[in-house]
Amino acid sequence: MAVICVFCASSRTLDQRWLDLAAETGAELARRGHTLVSGGGCVGMMGALADGARSAGGRTVGVIPQSLVDLEVADLASDELLVTDSMDSRKTLMIEKSDAFLTLPGGLGTLDELFEVWTTATLALHTKPMVLIDTDGFYRPLLDWLDALADQNFLKTAGRNLLTVATTVPEALNALESRLT
């Protein structure tokens, strides 16, 4: 099966529904036989994601910069924990190790990772599928803004179309799997 990188929040102050979404995502990835690549944290949605994957028998790979290991937020239960020297090298390694990308709700770090992967795809540096889960319209304002960028030719329609939007975990994984075959 595939190695799927999931971007999501690591905040410790999120509503339980976001942690549940992350746990559901990890478990569904594992049930489908995929390996999870994450940011290597043990807190917030990132921790719930990895725990969900492991609870369903999945393999987890965490990629985390040393500075976050030093803050004691590393997912030491990962099957494989790769420690990098910077956030930039973390993103690069996550991209290299993964066959596809899934983005859950998150903040600046999540958006940074999404845009890095998306930008490199628009430059044809990779052809790996990318799906954004827009649960409860979380990303709707951002998607509206991106569509407006395309309407004004700041973003090519072909580039905009590289990102698939789904509203549920099964729909998102079906979209990724269909692009991987």
Coordinates of C-alpha atoms in Angstrom, one line a residue:
M1 CA 0.0 0.0 0.0
A2 CA 1.0 3.7 0.1
V3 CA 2.9 5.9 2.4
I4 CA 0.6 8.8 3.2
C5 CA 1.8 12.0 4.9
V6 CA -0.8 13.8 7.0
F7 CA -0.5 17.5 7.9
C8 CA -2.5 18.6 10.9
A9 CA -2.5 20.8 14.1
S10 CA -0.3 20.0 17.1
S11 CA -2.1 22.4 19.5
R12 CA -2.9 21.1 22.9
T13 CA -6.0 23.3 23.2
L14 CA -8.3 22.0 20.4
D15 CA -11.9 20.9 20.7
Q16 CA -12.3 17.1 21.1
R17 CA -14.0 16.8 17.7
W18 CA -10.7 17.7 15.9
L19 CA -8.8 15.2 17.9
D20 CA -11.4 12.6 17.1
L21 CA -11.1 13.5 13.4
A22 CA -7.4 12.9 13.6
A23 CA -7.7 9.6 15.4
E24 CA -10.3 8.5 12.8
T25 CA -8.0 9.4 10.0
G26 CA -5.1 7.5 11.5
A27 CA -7.2 4.4 12.1
E28 CA -8.7 4.5 8.6
L29 CA -5.2 4.8 7.0
A30 CA -4.1 1.8 9.0
R31 CA -7.3 -0.3 8.2
R32 CA -6.6 0.4 4.5
G33 CA -3.0 -0.8 4.9
H34 CA -1.2 2.5 4.5
T35 CA 1.8 3.7 6.4
L36 CA 1.4 7.1 8.1
V37 CA 4.1 9.8 7.9
S38 CA 3.5 12.7 10.3
G39 CA 5.3 15.6 11.8
G40 CA 6.5 13.3 14.6
G41 CA 4.7 15.0 17.5
C42 CA 2.8 13.3 20.3
V43 CA 0.5 16.2 21.0
G44 CA -2.8 17.6 19.6
M45 CA -4.2 16.2 16.4
M46 CA -0.7 14.9 15.4
G47 CA -0.6 12.7 18.5
A48 CA -4.2 11.6 18.1
L49 CA -3.5 10.8 14.4
A50 CA -0.5 8.5 15.2
D51 CA -2.3 6.9 18.1
G52 CA -5.3 6.2 15.9
A53 CA -3.1 4.6 13.3
R54 CA -1.3 2.4 15.8
S55 CA -4.6 1.4 17.5
A56 CA -5.6 -0.1 14.2
G57 CA -2.3 -1.9 13.6
G58 CA -0.7 0.7 11.3
R59 CA 2.9 1.7 10.8
T60 CA 3.9 5.2 11.8
V61 CA 6.8 7.3 10.7
G62 CA 7.5 10.6 12.5
V63 CA 9.7 13.3 11.1
I64 CA 10.5 16.0 13.6
P65 CA 13.2 18.6 14.1
Q66 CA 15.6 18.3 17.0
S67 CA 14.3 21.6 18.4
L68 CA 10.9 19.9 19.0
V69 CA 12.5 16.8 20.4
D70 CA 14.2 19.0 22.9
L71 CA 10.7 20.4 23.9
E72 CA 9.7 16.8 24.7
V73 CA 6.9 16.6 22.2
A74 CA 8.3 13.8 20.0
D75 CA 6.2 10.7 19.3
L76 CA 8.6 8.2 20.8
A77 CA 6.1 5.4 20.1
S78 CA 6.6 5.9 16.3
D79 CA 7.8 2.8 14.5
E80 CA 10.4 5.1 13.0
L81 CA 11.3 8.5 14.3
L82 CA 13.5 10.6 12.0
V83 CA 15.1 13.7 13.6
T84 CA 16.1 16.6 11.3
D85 CA 18.1 19.7 12.0
S86 CA 15.4 22.2 10.9
M87 CA 11.7 22.6 9.9
D88 CA 12.8 23.0 6.3
S89 CA 14.6 19.7 6.3
R90 CA 11.6 18.1 8.0
K91 CA 9.3 19.2 5.2
T92 CA 11.8 18.0 2.6
L93 CA 12.1 14.6 4.2
M94 CA 8.3 14.2 4.6
I95 CA 7.8 15.0 0.9
E96 CA 10.6 12.5 -0.1
K97 CA 9.2 9.7 2.1
S98 CA 5.6 10.0 1.0
D99 CA 3.5 8.8 -1.9
A100 CA 0.6 11.2 -1.2
F101 CA -0.5 14.0 1.1
L102 CA -3.6 14.5 3.2
T103 CA -4.3 17.8 5.1
L104 CA -6.6 18.0 8.1
P105 CA -7.6 21.2 9.9
G106 CA -4.7 23.1 11.3
G107 CA -3.0 26.5 11.7
L108 CA 0.1 28.2 10.3
G109 CA 2.3 25.1 10.4
T110 CA -0.2 23.0 8.6
L111 CA -0.8 25.6 6.0
D112 CA 3.0 26.0 5.5
E113 CA 3.3 22.2 4.9
L114 CA 0.3 22.2 2.5
F115 CA 1.6 25.1 0.5
E116 CA 5.1 23.7 0.3
V117 CA 3.8 20.4 -1.2
W118 CA 1.3 22.2 -3.4
T119 CA 3.8 24.7 -4.7
T120 CA 6.4 22.0 -5.5
A121 CA 3.6 20.1 -7.4
T122 CA 2.7 23.1 -9.5
L123 CA 6.4 23.4 -10.4
A124 CA 6.2 19.7 -11.5
L125 CA 8.8 18.7 -8.9
H126 CA 6.5 15.8 -7.9
T127 CA 3.2 14.4 -9.1
K128 CA 2.0 13.0 -5.7
P129 CA -1.7 13.4 -5.0
M130 CA -2.9 15.9 -2.4
V131 CA -6.2 16.0 -0.7
L132 CA -7.6 18.6 1.8
I133 CA -10.3 17.5 4.2
D134 CA -12.7 20.4 4.6
T135 CA -14.7 19.1 7.6
D136 CA -17.6 21.4 8.5
G137 CA -16.3 24.1 6.1
F138 CA -13.1 24.6 8.0
Y139 CA -11.1 25.5 4.9
R140 CA -14.0 27.1 2.9
P141 CA -12.8 30.8 3.4
L142 CA -9.3 29.7 2.2
L143 CA -10.7 27.8 -0.7
D144 CA -12.8 30.8 -1.8
W145 CA -9.8 33.0 -1.6
L146 CA -7.7 30.5 -3.7
D147 CA -10.5 30.3 -6.3
A148 CA -10.5 34.1 -6.5
L149 CA -6.7 34.0 -7.1
A150 CA -7.3 31.6 -10.0
D151 CA -10.1 33.9 -11.3
Q152 CA -7.6 36.8 -11.3
N153 CA -4.8 34.6 -12.9
F154 CA -2.6 34.7 -9.9
L155 CA -3.0 30.9 -9.7
K156 CA -3.3 28.8 -12.8
T157 CA -6.5 26.7 -12.9
A158 CA -4.3 23.6 -13.5
G159 CA -2.4 24.4 -10.3
R160 CA -5.6 24.9 -8.3
N161 CA -6.9 21.6 -9.7
L162 CA -3.9 19.7 -8.2
L163 CA -5.6 19.9 -4.8
T164 CA -8.6 17.7 -4.3
V165 CA -11.1 18.7 -1.6
A166 CA -13.1 16.2 0.4
T167 CA -15.4 16.5 3.3
T168 CA -14.9 13.1 5.0
V169 CA -12.0 10.8 5.7
P170 CA -13.3 7.9 3.5
E171 CA -13.9 10.3 0.6
A172 CA -10.4 11.8 1.0
L173 CA -8.7 8.4 1.1
N174 CA -10.8 7.1 -1.8
A175 CA -9.6 10.2 -3.8
L176 CA -5.9 9.6 -2.8
E177 CA -6.1 5.9 -3.6
S178 CA -7.7 6.5 -7.0
R179 CA -4.9 8.8 -7.9
L180 CA -2.2 6.3 -6.7
T181 CA -3.3 3.5 -8.9

